[in-house]
């Protein structure tokens, strides 16, 4: 079964710690994305990658970092510099980074920082 | 700048009633439009998309949406609501951005279905 996996489903961290969220896809998609979802605010783009070894900042990249060393993997690190990291994080992928291609989403990781 | 407005953060219907979820977009170029559904604590699933072919688009689970350029709207409908339709629905517009695409989401509409 092709799809996107995100792990873990729930993640708890203490303030001041960095944490890495995993995202893996076996759809052979070139483009991958990270979104943050907060209640009543829709989804906001954090980072995206059009191709391996390349990525760009989205609308709310401050306090986050990513890497794209493999086509199938796009991990997101939430650093201690992110002021309000508690949120639901969604990873997505697309055949290519073109507006007429739909994005496929993973099941999400809920991060709670206390 | 492109944007999406979903009218009504919460819509409640009775089982068997018509579902109408409203979406208006702002775009200076012909848009690509999408509707996604999200069940609690899950990712988003594509319901349907408009990519400038037919203006009436049919999707999964009996949903459809009509693209109306004159009204800049892309409302989602279903003739008869089912309890399993209770979820959050997101309208999104996709535009060219930085030699690629960018998906801009509305704030979502939560649909409740009463028995």
Short mmCIF file of C-alpha atoms in Angstrom, two decimals:
data_model
loop_
_atom_site.label_atom_id
_atom_site.label_comp_id
_atom_site.label_asym_id
_atom_site.label_seq_id
_atom_site.Cartn_x
_atom_site.Cartn_y
_atom_site.Cartn_z
CA UNK A 1 0.00 0.00 0.00
CA UNK A 2 1.41 3.35 -1.04
CA UNK A 3 1.14 6.24 1.33
CA UNK A 4 2.70 8.60 3.82
CA UNK A 5 3.65 7.61 7.33
CA UNK A 6 4.34 9.96 10.18
CA UNK A 7 5.71 8.93 13.51
CA UNK A 8 5.04 9.11 16.32
CA UNK A 9 1.30 9.85 16.46
CA UNK A 10 1.67 11.70 19.78
CA UNK A 11 4.83 13.35 21.08
CA UNK A 12 5.48 15.06 24.39
CA UNK A 13 8.53 17.21 25.09
CA UNK A 14 9.78 19.59 27.71
CA UNK A 15 10.29 23.21 26.79
CA UNK A 16 13.82 23.92 25.55
CA UNK A 17 14.29 20.54 23.87
CA UNK A 18 14.59 20.02 20.13
CA UNK A 19 12.36 17.33 18.66
CA UNK A 20 12.33 15.66 15.24
CA UNK A 21 9.14 14.51 13.52
CA UNK A 22 9.42 11.76 10.96
CA UNK A 23 7.76 11.71 7.53
CA UNK A 24 8.23 8.91 4.99
CA UNK A 25 6.46 8.36 1.68
CA UNK A 26 6.55 5.44 -0.75
CA UNK A 27 4.57 7.15 -3.49
CA UNK A 28 7.71 8.08 -5.45
CA UNK A 29 6.70 11.74 -5.20
CA UNK A 30 9.25 14.47 -5.84
CA UNK A 31 7.64 17.18 -3.70
CA UNK A 32 7.10 17.08 0.05
CA UNK A 33 5.60 19.58 2.49
CA UNK A 34 5.22 20.28 6.19
CA UNK A 35 2.18 22.07 7.58
CA UNK A 36 1.18 23.18 11.03
CA UNK A 37 -2.47 23.07 12.09
CA UNK A 38 -3.89 25.04 14.99
CA UNK A 39 -7.59 25.10 15.95
CA UNK A 40 -9.56 27.52 13.78
CA UNK A 41 -6.54 28.53 11.68
CA UNK A 42 -6.50 26.05 8.85
CA UNK A 43 -3.13 24.77 7.70
CA UNK A 44 0.01 26.89 7.42
CA UNK A 45 3.04 25.93 5.35
CA UNK A 46 6.30 25.51 7.29
CA UNK A 47 8.76 24.15 4.71
CA UNK A 48 8.58 22.45 1.35
CA UNK A 49 10.94 20.53 -0.89
CA UNK A 50 10.60 20.29 -4.64
CA UNK A 51 13.39 17.77 -5.06
CA UNK A 52 16.01 15.85 -3.10
CA UNK A 53 18.70 17.98 -1.47
CA UNK A 54 16.65 21.14 -1.88
CA UNK A 55 14.04 22.84 0.31
CA UNK A 56 12.49 26.27 0.80
CA UNK A 57 10.91 28.14 3.68
CA UNK A 58 7.17 28.44 3.80
CA UNK A 59 5.11 31.04 5.62
CA UNK A 60 6.07 30.14 9.19
CA UNK A 61 9.59 28.62 9.03
CA UNK A 62 11.05 30.39 12.06
CA UNK A 63 12.03 27.90 14.76
CA UNK A 64 11.91 24.90 12.41
CA UNK A 65 14.46 23.08 10.27
CA UNK A 66 14.26 20.29 7.69
CA UNK A 67 16.45 18.06 5.57
CA UNK A 68 15.80 16.15 2.35
CA UNK A 69 18.63 13.66 1.89
CA UNK A 70 16.41 10.96 0.42
CA UNK A 71 13.44 11.20 -1.92
CA UNK A 72 11.19 9.31 0.45
CA UNK A 73 12.06 11.13 3.68
CA UNK A 74 11.49 14.70 4.88
CA UNK A 75 12.02 15.02 8.65
CA UNK A 76 11.06 18.20 10.51
CA UNK A 77 12.93 19.42 13.58
CA UNK A 78 11.11 21.70 15.97
CA UNK A 79 13.81 23.67 17.73
CA UNK A 80 13.77 25.39 21.09
CA UNK A 81 13.56 28.70 19.20
CA UNK A 82 9.97 27.96 18.16
CA UNK A 83 7.93 30.05 20.60
CA UNK A 84 4.70 28.08 20.52
CA UNK A 85 5.44 24.56 19.26
CA UNK A 86 2.37 22.75 20.58
CA UNK A 87 0.29 21.92 17.48
CA UNK A 88 -0.77 19.21 15.05
CA UNK A 89 1.86 18.70 12.34
CA UNK A 90 0.97 17.31 8.92
CA UNK A 91 3.31 16.07 6.24
CA UNK A 92 2.21 15.90 2.60
CA UNK A 93 3.63 14.91 -0.75
CA UNK A 94 2.83 15.54 -4.40
CA UNK A 95 3.96 14.08 -7.72
CA UNK A 96 5.67 17.39 -8.40
CA UNK A 97 5.46 20.88 -6.99
CA UNK A 98 2.90 22.17 -9.49
CA UNK A 99 -0.43 23.72 -8.58
CA UNK A 100 -2.55 21.26 -10.58
CA UNK A 101 -1.29 18.23 -8.64
CA UNK A 102 -3.08 17.35 -5.44
CA UNK A 103 -1.20 16.82 -2.22
CA UNK A 104 -1.50 13.59 -0.26
CA UNK A 105 -1.38 13.88 3.51
CA UNK A 106 -0.02 11.70 6.27
CA UNK A 107 -1.95 10.96 9.50
CA UNK A 108 -0.20 13.73 11.45
CA UNK A 109 1.81 14.05 14.66
CA UNK A 110 0.37 15.87 17.66
CA UNK A 111 3.18 17.59 19.53
CA UNK A 112 2.69 18.84 23.07
CA UNK A 113 5.43 20.90 24.71
CA UNK A 114 5.19 21.71 28.40
CA UNK B 1 -2.89 37.99 -3.18
CA UNK B 2 -4.69 34.70 -3.35
CA UNK B 3 -6.96 33.72 -0.48
CA UNK B 4 -9.78 31.40 0.47
CA UNK B 5 -12.79 32.20 2.64
CA UNK B 6 -15.04 29.52 4.05
CA UNK B 7 -18.31 30.95 5.27
CA UNK B 8 -19.33 29.40 8.56
CA UNK B 9 -16.85 27.73 10.87
CA UNK B 10 -19.55 25.29 11.93
CA UNK B 11 -22.50 23.85 9.99
CA UNK B 12 -25.09 21.50 11.45
CA UNK B 13 -27.55 19.44 9.37
CA UNK B 14 -29.93 16.58 10.02
CA UNK B 15 -29.23 13.15 8.60
CA UNK B 16 -30.70 12.98 5.10
CA UNK B 17 -30.66 16.75 4.61
CA UNK B 18 -28.72 18.69 1.99
CA UNK B 19 -25.14 19.57 2.86
CA UNK B 20 -23.87 22.93 1.58
CA UNK B 21 -20.43 24.16 2.56
CA UNK B 22 -19.45 27.52 1.14
CA UNK B 23 -16.07 28.53 -0.28
CA UNK B 24 -15.07 31.75 -2.00
CA UNK B 25 -11.63 32.36 -3.42
CA UNK B 26 -9.60 35.31 -4.50
CA UNK B 27 -7.15 34.79 -7.32
CA UNK B 28 -5.80 36.99 -10.09
CA UNK B 29 -5.27 33.98 -12.35
CA UNK B 30 -7.42 30.94 -13.12
CA UNK B 31 -7.20 28.88 -9.96
CA UNK B 32 -6.94 25.23 -9.18
CA UNK B 33 -9.36 24.42 -6.37
CA UNK B 34 -9.57 21.55 -3.94
CA UNK B 35 -11.81 20.28 -1.17
CA UNK B 36 -10.31 18.11 1.56
CA UNK B 37 -11.95 16.32 4.50
CA UNK B 38 -10.35 15.70 7.89
CA UNK B 39 -11.68 13.29 10.49
CA UNK B 40 -10.64 13.87 14.12
CA UNK B 41 -6.91 13.40 14.76
CA UNK B 42 -6.29 12.29 11.19
CA UNK B 43 -4.70 13.72 8.08
CA UNK B 44 -6.52 15.32 5.17
CA UNK B 45 -8.15 13.30 2.42
CA UNK B 46 -8.89 14.72 -1.02
CA UNK B 47 -12.61 14.89 -1.81
CA UNK B 48 -12.39 16.52 -5.23
CA UNK B 49 -10.47 19.02 -7.33
CA UNK B 50 -11.14 21.56 -10.09
CA UNK B 51 -8.45 22.00 -12.72
CA UNK B 52 -10.32 23.97 -15.43
CA UNK B 53 -12.05 21.06 -17.12
CA UNK B 54 -15.75 20.62 -16.22
CA UNK B 55 -17.18 23.26 -13.90
CA UNK B 56 -19.20 20.65 -12.00
CA UNK B 57 -16.81 18.32 -10.26
CA UNK B 58 -17.85 15.03 -8.70
CA UNK B 59 -15.86 13.62 -5.84
CA UNK B 60 -15.84 10.73 -3.43
CA UNK B 61 -18.58 9.85 -0.93
CA UNK B 62 -21.30 11.53 -3.02
CA UNK B 63 -19.88 15.05 -2.78
CA UNK B 64 -19.71 17.48 -5.66
CA UNK B 65 -18.72 21.10 -6.16
CA UNK B 66 -19.45 23.68 -8.82
CA UNK B 67 -16.91 26.23 -9.98
CA UNK B 68 -18.56 29.62 -10.63
CA UNK B 69 -16.09 32.12 -11.97
CA UNK B 70 -18.53 35.05 -11.87
CA UNK B 71 -19.12 34.46 -8.17
CA UNK B 72 -15.54 33.32 -7.39
CA UNK B 73 -17.10 30.40 -5.57
CA UNK B 74 -16.53 26.67 -5.26
CA UNK B 75 -19.23 25.46 -2.89
CA UNK B 76 -19.36 21.82 -1.78
CA UNK B 77 -22.67 19.96 -1.75
CA UNK B 78 -24.10 16.55 -1.00
CA UNK B 79 -27.80 15.79 -1.52
CA UNK B 80 -28.27 13.67 1.59
CA UNK B 81 -26.09 13.85 4.70
CA UNK B 82 -24.94 10.71 6.46
CA UNK B 83 -23.71 10.43 10.02
CA UNK B 84 -20.29 9.43 8.69
CA UNK B 85 -19.99 12.82 6.94
CA UNK B 86 -19.34 14.54 10.28
CA UNK B 87 -15.83 15.95 9.95
CA UNK B 88 -13.94 19.14 9.18
CA UNK B 89 -13.83 20.30 5.57
CA UNK B 90 -11.17 22.49 4.02
CA UNK B 91 -11.33 24.41 0.77
CA UNK B 92 -7.99 25.26 -0.81
CA UNK B 93 -6.72 27.19 -3.80
CA UNK B 94 -3.48 26.29 -5.52
CA UNK B 95 -1.44 28.83 -7.43
CA UNK B 96 1.95 29.10 -9.11
CA UNK B 97 4.59 30.21 -6.59
CA UNK B 98 8.41 30.21 -6.82
CA UNK B 99 8.40 28.03 -9.95
CA UNK B 100 6.18 25.59 -8.16
CA UNK B 101 2.78 25.49 -6.58
CA UNK B 102 1.38 26.72 -3.29
CA UNK B 103 -1.74 25.43 -1.60
CA UNK B 104 -3.63 28.07 0.40
CA UNK B 105 -6.25 26.74 2.80
CA UNK B 106 -9.40 28.22 4.18
CA UNK B 107 -9.94 28.08 7.91
CA UNK B 108 -12.16 25.03 7.71
CA UNK B 109 -15.84 24.25 8.32
CA UNK B 110 -16.82 21.69 10.90
CA UNK B 111 -19.85 19.69 9.78
CA UNK B 112 -22.11 18.10 12.39
CA UNK B 113 -24.83 15.62 11.40
CA UNK B 114 -27.79 15.15 13.75
CA UNK B 115 -29.70 11.86 13.80
#
